[in-house]
């Protein structure tokens, strides 16, 4: 379905016309069928004119869904009328139609893409693609029109994105679609295409920053049927001091239906940073919750095109008259697939920056300063002043200008792409290196941001480089955003610029960063403990009181530092401004201030809570009263009571009224308790939550308000939801006798639930039990039988349950039910005991006896419940004779249960069956049953079982013989053991089972003749062609100290012909030969090992090295260690760590040196985390020179703080106070250093 010679729109119309001709339906009939079959919740419709316009090419379907329904109607008609052999399969293929429609839409009615006007502004005031952050395409020919987007290639991530937005459009819940990946991979363009294709008529909100976003939220403008566009999403979420944007987005997504949030973000570092865990303080917790929420769909955008995708894009370029932009991008990105990046000119810009010569010195310095400022954490647009001061550090003296406004012209050239002399600074007129940003129209002096793609690529290339001192001074002088300052401080800290880090954080605290306050306290715990208290005092007066969660952590830091005065100051400031709503926060701070001894702050907060909090719920008043009582503030309680809140508070919440009554009862003299009771809460509280009602009833009765409790119970039983018998019974039990009788009878006639009705009628009887917990469980379980005499007057007893019915069978398979009844509630009346006994009897009569485990559990349950008669009834059914013996564990359980009943006949019967019928080829089970039968008192049967085992065990299997001997010995069956030994197992056993031979030899130690015979046979005939039996036999003879057998066996061993097997067996063989003093054989096997060592198995290598080391084979240790050190993959840090430890242990110095050198070289190329693991490994091995080498490299790579943790004592002492940007050690400084700002 492709026609490269014509446009996709023309092809779409032509093929659709062909499809219409093939069917026999008019436009009106097609429209009617679609209307009759489409889902009711779909908002679109299709009429005859739409179909006609599609056919004639006047326009395209605006969305896929309406056309898909039309297509299905047409295809169904064609399949019915036209024979399959004559059908055009391509014409009927829905997936091909979808591809053709997408291609046709990408043309947007123009041979070269979207018209210029559409790039700059959207329809109806909607922002255009460039405004929304879509990158302008590279234009190889500057004379050609360049204000249009290229044709769009749909990729797999587009399908996920379109489907997610379509669900919202069609009435689904709101969604946050976040595209993540590298820069310039087409994320913003993908969002724009989805916006135009799925919701072209929805208004788009495009906030420029977090404040603008929060204003949209506060004004209520995020509503159903709108789009919130958050390109570069990190700008809105990376607000460490104030996570409100993330919290508001979570709230909106959960509460407002039918709107879409669209966002883009780099995977590294932004998304990784926002989703990281384990940091302190956890400043991105709310953003992480948003990004992991069920409403968020994270969609990865690949950074390269596959070969097939490149071919498809080439076809699109051909359709669009050979669009030179697509052609150039395909040529540039053919090798690595980075076509999209070349389309926007990103790689070319990076090349020009990196190779030099394109930008003039001042331009290059300004651009480098902008890139480094972002790399160091300054995410806000950069001011000219910051760039001017920082760029001086990148300029050689000969390039520095004496003019006042020397940076203005170069900045203009970098942002406009054109110098004053007409030469260019951009890439083909489309990609400027710097972007000018103005917060409002008419702003004369803009701020600046480097190109995104250039930023990401150069950030990676320069990630290990420091920055000149003037950059840090520029950040100190010109950065004002608290999060920017904190990020820059973190970067300074990691590079060892501790003094600068403190200065940046002090400024950040002044700008409102609570995170910086906490990290200052943490830092002074590391830098200078004596300055921590001074730091706390300074912070207490200046820290912003906006993020209460961070203030809690800061208070904990003050406490750890012993800065009690600072903590009191913080609490005093907070008490003056803390909002009294929500109450929970106020109560938390009252408690914290009380524990900290901040009396002044707590007094202020108590006064404000009492005077200002708008209390309209009983639970809130109760919580406040409880807090005041625990704080020991009776005067405040009196003041709160003086507000007469009880008279006006809403008392419909049963749980809240219960809590409030509890608190008021502590101060009855205030009269507020009586006031609350006089409002008769029992008549107005909600009764939909029976648990709360029950607790309130209990409270009222405890306060001697019985009439109120009775009224509440009667109201609840009359009007409440009481399908569950348990709370109904509990409420009834609290009524006086007469009221309970009357209420139970009335309710019994109103309910159709047989369980509840039975309970109510029983409770209405004069001899009904006072407690109902047993009755409720009894009836709910379905076995509450009425006795034949008719306990409930006038009610016929229900029919007895059928013992083979499904319900009855389910009940009878729970033999522990009557066991549980024994401990339920108070002592049961006789009638209740009879009911339990009857149920137990039914269980016994219906029990299937073939499963010994079920019978065992039933017997144990009957015994525990004291139902002796029913237990006798079950034993009378002869379970011992009927039980299956196939599952020994179940049989053992039954034998134990029968023995516990004291029924000797049944126990003997089962023991006899076990003795005569149980297979004895499993010695452990034989031993278990012999023990059980002996404990039951049937010694003769135990002996008989032992005799069977001794007489029938297969002598050819040495392991089974050994285990049988051990079982007989443990049971004290000496005669049977002697009988087995008389069968001469040593002579008949199979010698090929080396493991079994070893076990049998241990079992024969008390029988010297048999043991000597076995060892003699094994020495002369055991296999010697494999390392496993050889090592095992050698170990056996050595353990038995049988020198004769050892020498005889060694004389048969040919070490050059032994199959060495796996390396672990090889290690055991070498160890055994070493113990046997078989030096010649040892050397032969060792040489074979060295010829083909298991270098890929570190664990085996460790064992072999240990064996060789014990053998004093120094040359072998050196050779094997060196070869292992050369072969091991240094990227596998875990394996390297194990090998290095083993090499050090066996003193393989050459191997240690080789491996250390390889680690040092690899560490220079590895990431920071891997480098830290290498340092830890080298330090454990005491390889100090290697550690110093990696430390030096880490310092040069800007990882000073990490390296400092592994450096030697001399280095740590030298850099105790950190270092300066030029690398020199910092002079001693402290909190009161002259360099610290006031």
PDB file of C-alpha atoms in Angstrom, residues 274-414:
ATOM      1  CA  UNK A 274      14.648  12.300  41.194  1.00  0.00           C
ATOM      2  CA  UNK A 275      14.038   8.573  41.711  1.00  0.00           C
ATOM      3  CA  UNK A 276      17.145   7.822  43.818  1.00  0.00           C
ATOM      4  CA  UNK A 277      16.632   6.385  47.307  1.00  0.00           C
ATOM      5  CA  UNK A 278      18.685   6.268  50.480  1.00  0.00           C
ATOM      6  CA  UNK A 279      19.699   9.931  50.662  1.00  0.00           C
ATOM      7  CA  UNK A 280      19.599  12.077  53.759  1.00  0.00           C
ATOM      8  CA  UNK A 281      17.639  14.245  53.792  1.00  0.00           C
ATOM      9  CA  UNK A 282      15.325  12.560  51.280  1.00  0.00           C
ATOM     10  CA  UNK A 283      14.461  15.776  49.456  1.00  0.00           C
ATOM     11  CA  UNK A 284      12.994  14.109  46.366  1.00  0.00           C
ATOM     12  CA  UNK A 285      10.604  11.775  48.177  1.00  0.00           C
ATOM     13  CA  UNK A 286       7.458  13.512  46.895  1.00  0.00           C
ATOM     14  CA  UNK A 287       8.775  13.735  43.322  1.00  0.00           C
ATOM     15  CA  UNK A 288       9.693  10.035  43.507  1.00  0.00           C
ATOM     16  CA  UNK A 289       6.159   9.233  44.629  1.00  0.00           C
ATOM     17  CA  UNK A 290       4.796  11.167  41.645  1.00  0.00           C
ATOM     18  CA  UNK A 291       7.064   9.429  39.151  1.00  0.00           C
ATOM     19  CA  UNK A 292       6.184   6.024  40.600  1.00  0.00           C
ATOM     20  CA  UNK A 293       2.455   6.711  40.898  1.00  0.00           C
ATOM     21  CA  UNK A 294      -0.116   4.577  39.076  1.00  0.00           C
ATOM     22  CA  UNK A 295      -1.202   7.693  37.173  1.00  0.00           C
ATOM     23  CA  UNK A 296       2.289   8.164  35.699  1.00  0.00           C
ATOM     24  CA  UNK A 297       3.363   6.392  32.515  1.00  0.00           C
ATOM     25  CA  UNK A 298       7.127   6.541  31.980  1.00  0.00           C
ATOM     26  CA  UNK A 299       8.001   5.910  28.330  1.00  0.00           C
ATOM     27  CA  UNK A 300      11.570   5.476  27.137  1.00  0.00           C
ATOM     28  CA  UNK A 301      12.608   7.114  23.861  1.00  0.00           C
ATOM     29  CA  UNK A 302      15.565   5.287  22.248  1.00  0.00           C
ATOM     30  CA  UNK A 303      18.582   7.349  21.230  1.00  0.00           C
ATOM     31  CA  UNK A 304      19.034   5.641  17.861  1.00  0.00           C
ATOM     32  CA  UNK A 305      17.039   4.368  14.896  1.00  0.00           C
ATOM     33  CA  UNK A 306      17.210   0.757  13.802  1.00  0.00           C
ATOM     34  CA  UNK A 307      18.109  -0.112  10.230  1.00  0.00           C
ATOM     35  CA  UNK A 308      14.448  -0.688   9.374  1.00  0.00           C
ATOM     36  CA  UNK A 309      13.481   2.654  10.903  1.00  0.00           C
ATOM     37  CA  UNK A 310      16.161   4.424   8.875  1.00  0.00           C
ATOM     38  CA  UNK A 311      14.785   2.826   5.721  1.00  0.00           C
ATOM     39  CA  UNK A 312      11.272   3.961   6.643  1.00  0.00           C
ATOM     40  CA  UNK A 313      12.496   7.501   7.277  1.00  0.00           C
ATOM     41  CA  UNK A 314      14.279   7.484   3.920  1.00  0.00           C
ATOM     42  CA  UNK A 315      10.975   6.541   2.296  1.00  0.00           C
ATOM     43  CA  UNK A 316       9.314   9.469   4.037  1.00  0.00           C
ATOM     44  CA  UNK A 317      12.041  11.778   2.770  1.00  0.00           C
ATOM     45  CA  UNK A 318      11.413  10.557  -0.761  1.00  0.00           C
ATOM     46  CA  UNK A 319       7.662  11.179  -0.431  1.00  0.00           C
ATOM     47  CA  UNK A 320       8.438  14.736   0.680  1.00  0.00           C
ATOM     48  CA  UNK A 321      10.353  15.556  -2.489  1.00  0.00           C
ATOM     49  CA  UNK A 322      13.650  14.460  -1.043  1.00  0.00           C
ATOM     50  CA  UNK A 323      13.577  16.725   2.044  1.00  0.00           C
ATOM     51  CA  UNK A 324      17.279  17.725   2.312  1.00  0.00           C
ATOM     52  CA  UNK A 325      17.086  17.876   6.103  1.00  0.00           C
ATOM     53  CA  UNK A 326      16.061  14.215   6.371  1.00  0.00           C
ATOM     54  CA  UNK A 327      18.559  13.199   3.700  1.00  0.00           C
ATOM     55  CA  UNK A 328      21.433  14.963   5.490  1.00  0.00           C
ATOM     56  CA  UNK A 329      20.450  13.529   8.889  1.00  0.00           C
ATOM     57  CA  UNK A 330      20.244   9.986   7.488  1.00  0.00           C
ATOM     58  CA  UNK A 331      23.685  10.359   5.969  1.00  0.00           C
ATOM     59  CA  UNK A 332      25.208  11.756   9.157  1.00  0.00           C
ATOM     60  CA  UNK A 333      23.655   9.188  11.485  1.00  0.00           C
ATOM     61  CA  UNK A 334      23.885   6.094   9.322  1.00  0.00           C
ATOM     62  CA  UNK A 335      26.752   4.488  11.262  1.00  0.00           C
ATOM     63  CA  UNK A 336      25.427   4.857  14.812  1.00  0.00           C
ATOM     64  CA  UNK A 337      21.705   5.390  14.240  1.00  0.00           C
ATOM     65  CA  UNK A 338      21.765   8.903  15.797  1.00  0.00           C
ATOM     66  CA  UNK A 339      19.680  10.280  12.933  1.00  0.00           C
ATOM     67  CA  UNK A 340      17.329  12.338  15.113  1.00  0.00           C
ATOM     68  CA  UNK A 341      20.278  14.073  16.754  1.00  0.00           C
ATOM     69  CA  UNK A 342      21.769  14.926  13.359  1.00  0.00           C
ATOM     70  CA  UNK A 343      18.388  16.184  12.237  1.00  0.00           C
ATOM     71  CA  UNK A 344      18.591  18.898  14.893  1.00  0.00           C
ATOM     72  CA  UNK A 345      22.308  19.557  14.332  1.00  0.00           C
ATOM     73  CA  UNK A 346      23.388  18.460  17.805  1.00  0.00           C
ATOM     74  CA  UNK A 347      26.409  16.300  16.884  1.00  0.00           C
ATOM     75  CA  UNK A 348      27.731  18.984  14.542  1.00  0.00           C
ATOM     76  CA  UNK A 349      27.510  21.598  17.308  1.00  0.00           C
ATOM     77  CA  UNK A 350      29.365  19.286  19.715  1.00  0.00           C
ATOM     78  CA  UNK A 351      32.051  18.681  17.101  1.00  0.00           C
ATOM     79  CA  UNK A 352      32.576  22.390  16.527  1.00  0.00           C
ATOM     80  CA  UNK A 353      32.812  23.071  20.262  1.00  0.00           C
ATOM     81  CA  UNK A 354      35.185  20.182  20.953  1.00  0.00           C
ATOM     82  CA  UNK A 355      37.555  20.603  18.018  1.00  0.00           C
ATOM     83  CA  UNK A 356      38.007  24.343  18.477  1.00  0.00           C
ATOM     84  CA  UNK A 357      38.516  27.038  15.885  1.00  0.00           C
ATOM     85  CA  UNK A 358      34.832  27.652  15.195  1.00  0.00           C
ATOM     86  CA  UNK A 359      34.100  29.837  18.221  1.00  0.00           C
ATOM     87  CA  UNK A 360      36.231  32.856  19.000  1.00  0.00           C
ATOM     88  CA  UNK A 361      38.061  32.911  22.372  1.00  0.00           C
ATOM     89  CA  UNK A 362      35.541  35.103  24.217  1.00  0.00           C
ATOM     90  CA  UNK A 363      32.597  33.170  22.753  1.00  0.00           C
ATOM     91  CA  UNK A 364      34.209  29.891  23.745  1.00  0.00           C
ATOM     92  CA  UNK A 365      34.871  31.149  27.289  1.00  0.00           C
ATOM     93  CA  UNK A 366      31.274  32.334  27.734  1.00  0.00           C
ATOM     94  CA  UNK A 367      29.893  29.099  26.327  1.00  0.00           C
ATOM     95  CA  UNK A 368      32.196  26.960  28.483  1.00  0.00           C
ATOM     96  CA  UNK A 369      31.216  28.979  31.547  1.00  0.00           C
ATOM     97  CA  UNK A 370      27.534  28.395  30.767  1.00  0.00           C
ATOM     98  CA  UNK A 371      28.096  24.649  30.323  1.00  0.00           C
ATOM     99  CA  UNK A 372      30.127  24.340  33.526  1.00  0.00           C
ATOM    100  CA  UNK A 373      27.621  26.368  35.531  1.00  0.00           C
ATOM    101  CA  UNK A 374      24.869  23.930  34.527  1.00  0.00           C
ATOM    102  CA  UNK A 375      27.150  20.981  35.201  1.00  0.00           C
ATOM    103  CA  UNK A 376      27.791  22.310  38.704  1.00  0.00           C
ATOM    104  CA  UNK A 377      24.077  22.590  39.423  1.00  0.00           C
ATOM    105  CA  UNK A 378      22.895  26.028  38.272  1.00  0.00           C
ATOM    106  CA  UNK A 379      19.748  24.924  36.438  1.00  0.00           C
ATOM    107  CA  UNK A 380      18.061  28.320  36.265  1.00  0.00           C
ATOM    108  CA  UNK A 381      18.836  30.515  33.233  1.00  0.00           C
ATOM    109  CA  UNK A 382      22.179  32.254  33.665  1.00  0.00           C
ATOM    110  CA  UNK A 383      22.549  36.001  34.026  1.00  0.00           C
ATOM    111  CA  UNK A 384      25.033  37.976  31.956  1.00  0.00           C
ATOM    112  CA  UNK A 385      26.778  39.018  35.154  1.00  0.00           C
ATOM    113  CA  UNK A 386      27.400  35.408  36.175  1.00  0.00           C
ATOM    114  CA  UNK A 387      28.683  34.456  32.725  1.00  0.00           C
ATOM    115  CA  UNK A 388      30.858  37.562  32.510  1.00  0.00           C
ATOM    116  CA  UNK A 389      32.554  36.948  35.860  1.00  0.00           C
ATOM    117  CA  UNK A 390      32.908  33.185  35.343  1.00  0.00           C
ATOM    118  CA  UNK A 391      34.179  33.430  31.733  1.00  0.00           C
ATOM    119  CA  UNK A 392      37.160  35.479  32.895  1.00  0.00           C
ATOM    120  CA  UNK A 393      38.486  32.280  34.489  1.00  0.00           C
ATOM    121  CA  UNK A 394      38.506  30.528  31.109  1.00  0.00           C
ATOM    122  CA  UNK A 395      40.224  33.356  29.191  1.00  0.00           C
ATOM    123  CA  UNK A 396      43.920  33.778  28.782  1.00  0.00           C
ATOM    124  CA  UNK A 397      45.104  37.268  29.838  1.00  0.00           C
ATOM    125  CA  UNK A 398      45.786  38.262  26.242  1.00  0.00           C
ATOM    126  CA  UNK A 399      42.148  37.645  25.305  1.00  0.00           C
ATOM    127  CA  UNK A 400      40.634  39.668  28.138  1.00  0.00           C
ATOM    128  CA  UNK A 401      38.975  42.921  27.129  1.00  0.00           C
ATOM    129  CA  UNK A 402      39.146  46.280  28.834  1.00  0.00           C
ATOM    130  CA  UNK A 403      35.683  47.373  27.682  1.00  0.00           C
ATOM    131  CA  UNK A 404      32.885  47.492  30.218  1.00  0.00           C
ATOM    132  CA  UNK A 405      30.318  45.574  28.165  1.00  0.00           C
ATOM    133  CA  UNK A 406      32.765  43.164  26.567  1.00  0.00           C
ATOM    134  CA  UNK A 407      30.462  40.126  26.950  1.00  0.00           C
ATOM    135  CA  UNK A 408      27.294  41.604  25.425  1.00  0.00           C
ATOM    136  CA  UNK A 409      28.258  41.309  21.770  1.00  0.00           C
ATOM    137  CA  UNK A 410      29.577  37.726  21.957  1.00  0.00           C
ATOM    138  CA  UNK A 411      26.465  36.658  23.907  1.00  0.00           C
ATOM    139  CA  UNK A 412      24.252  38.178  21.230  1.00  0.00           C
ATOM    140  CA  UNK A 413      26.218  36.367  18.538  1.00  0.00           C
ATOM    141  CA  UNK A 414      25.909  33.035  20.371  1.00  0.00           C
TER     142      UNK A 414
END
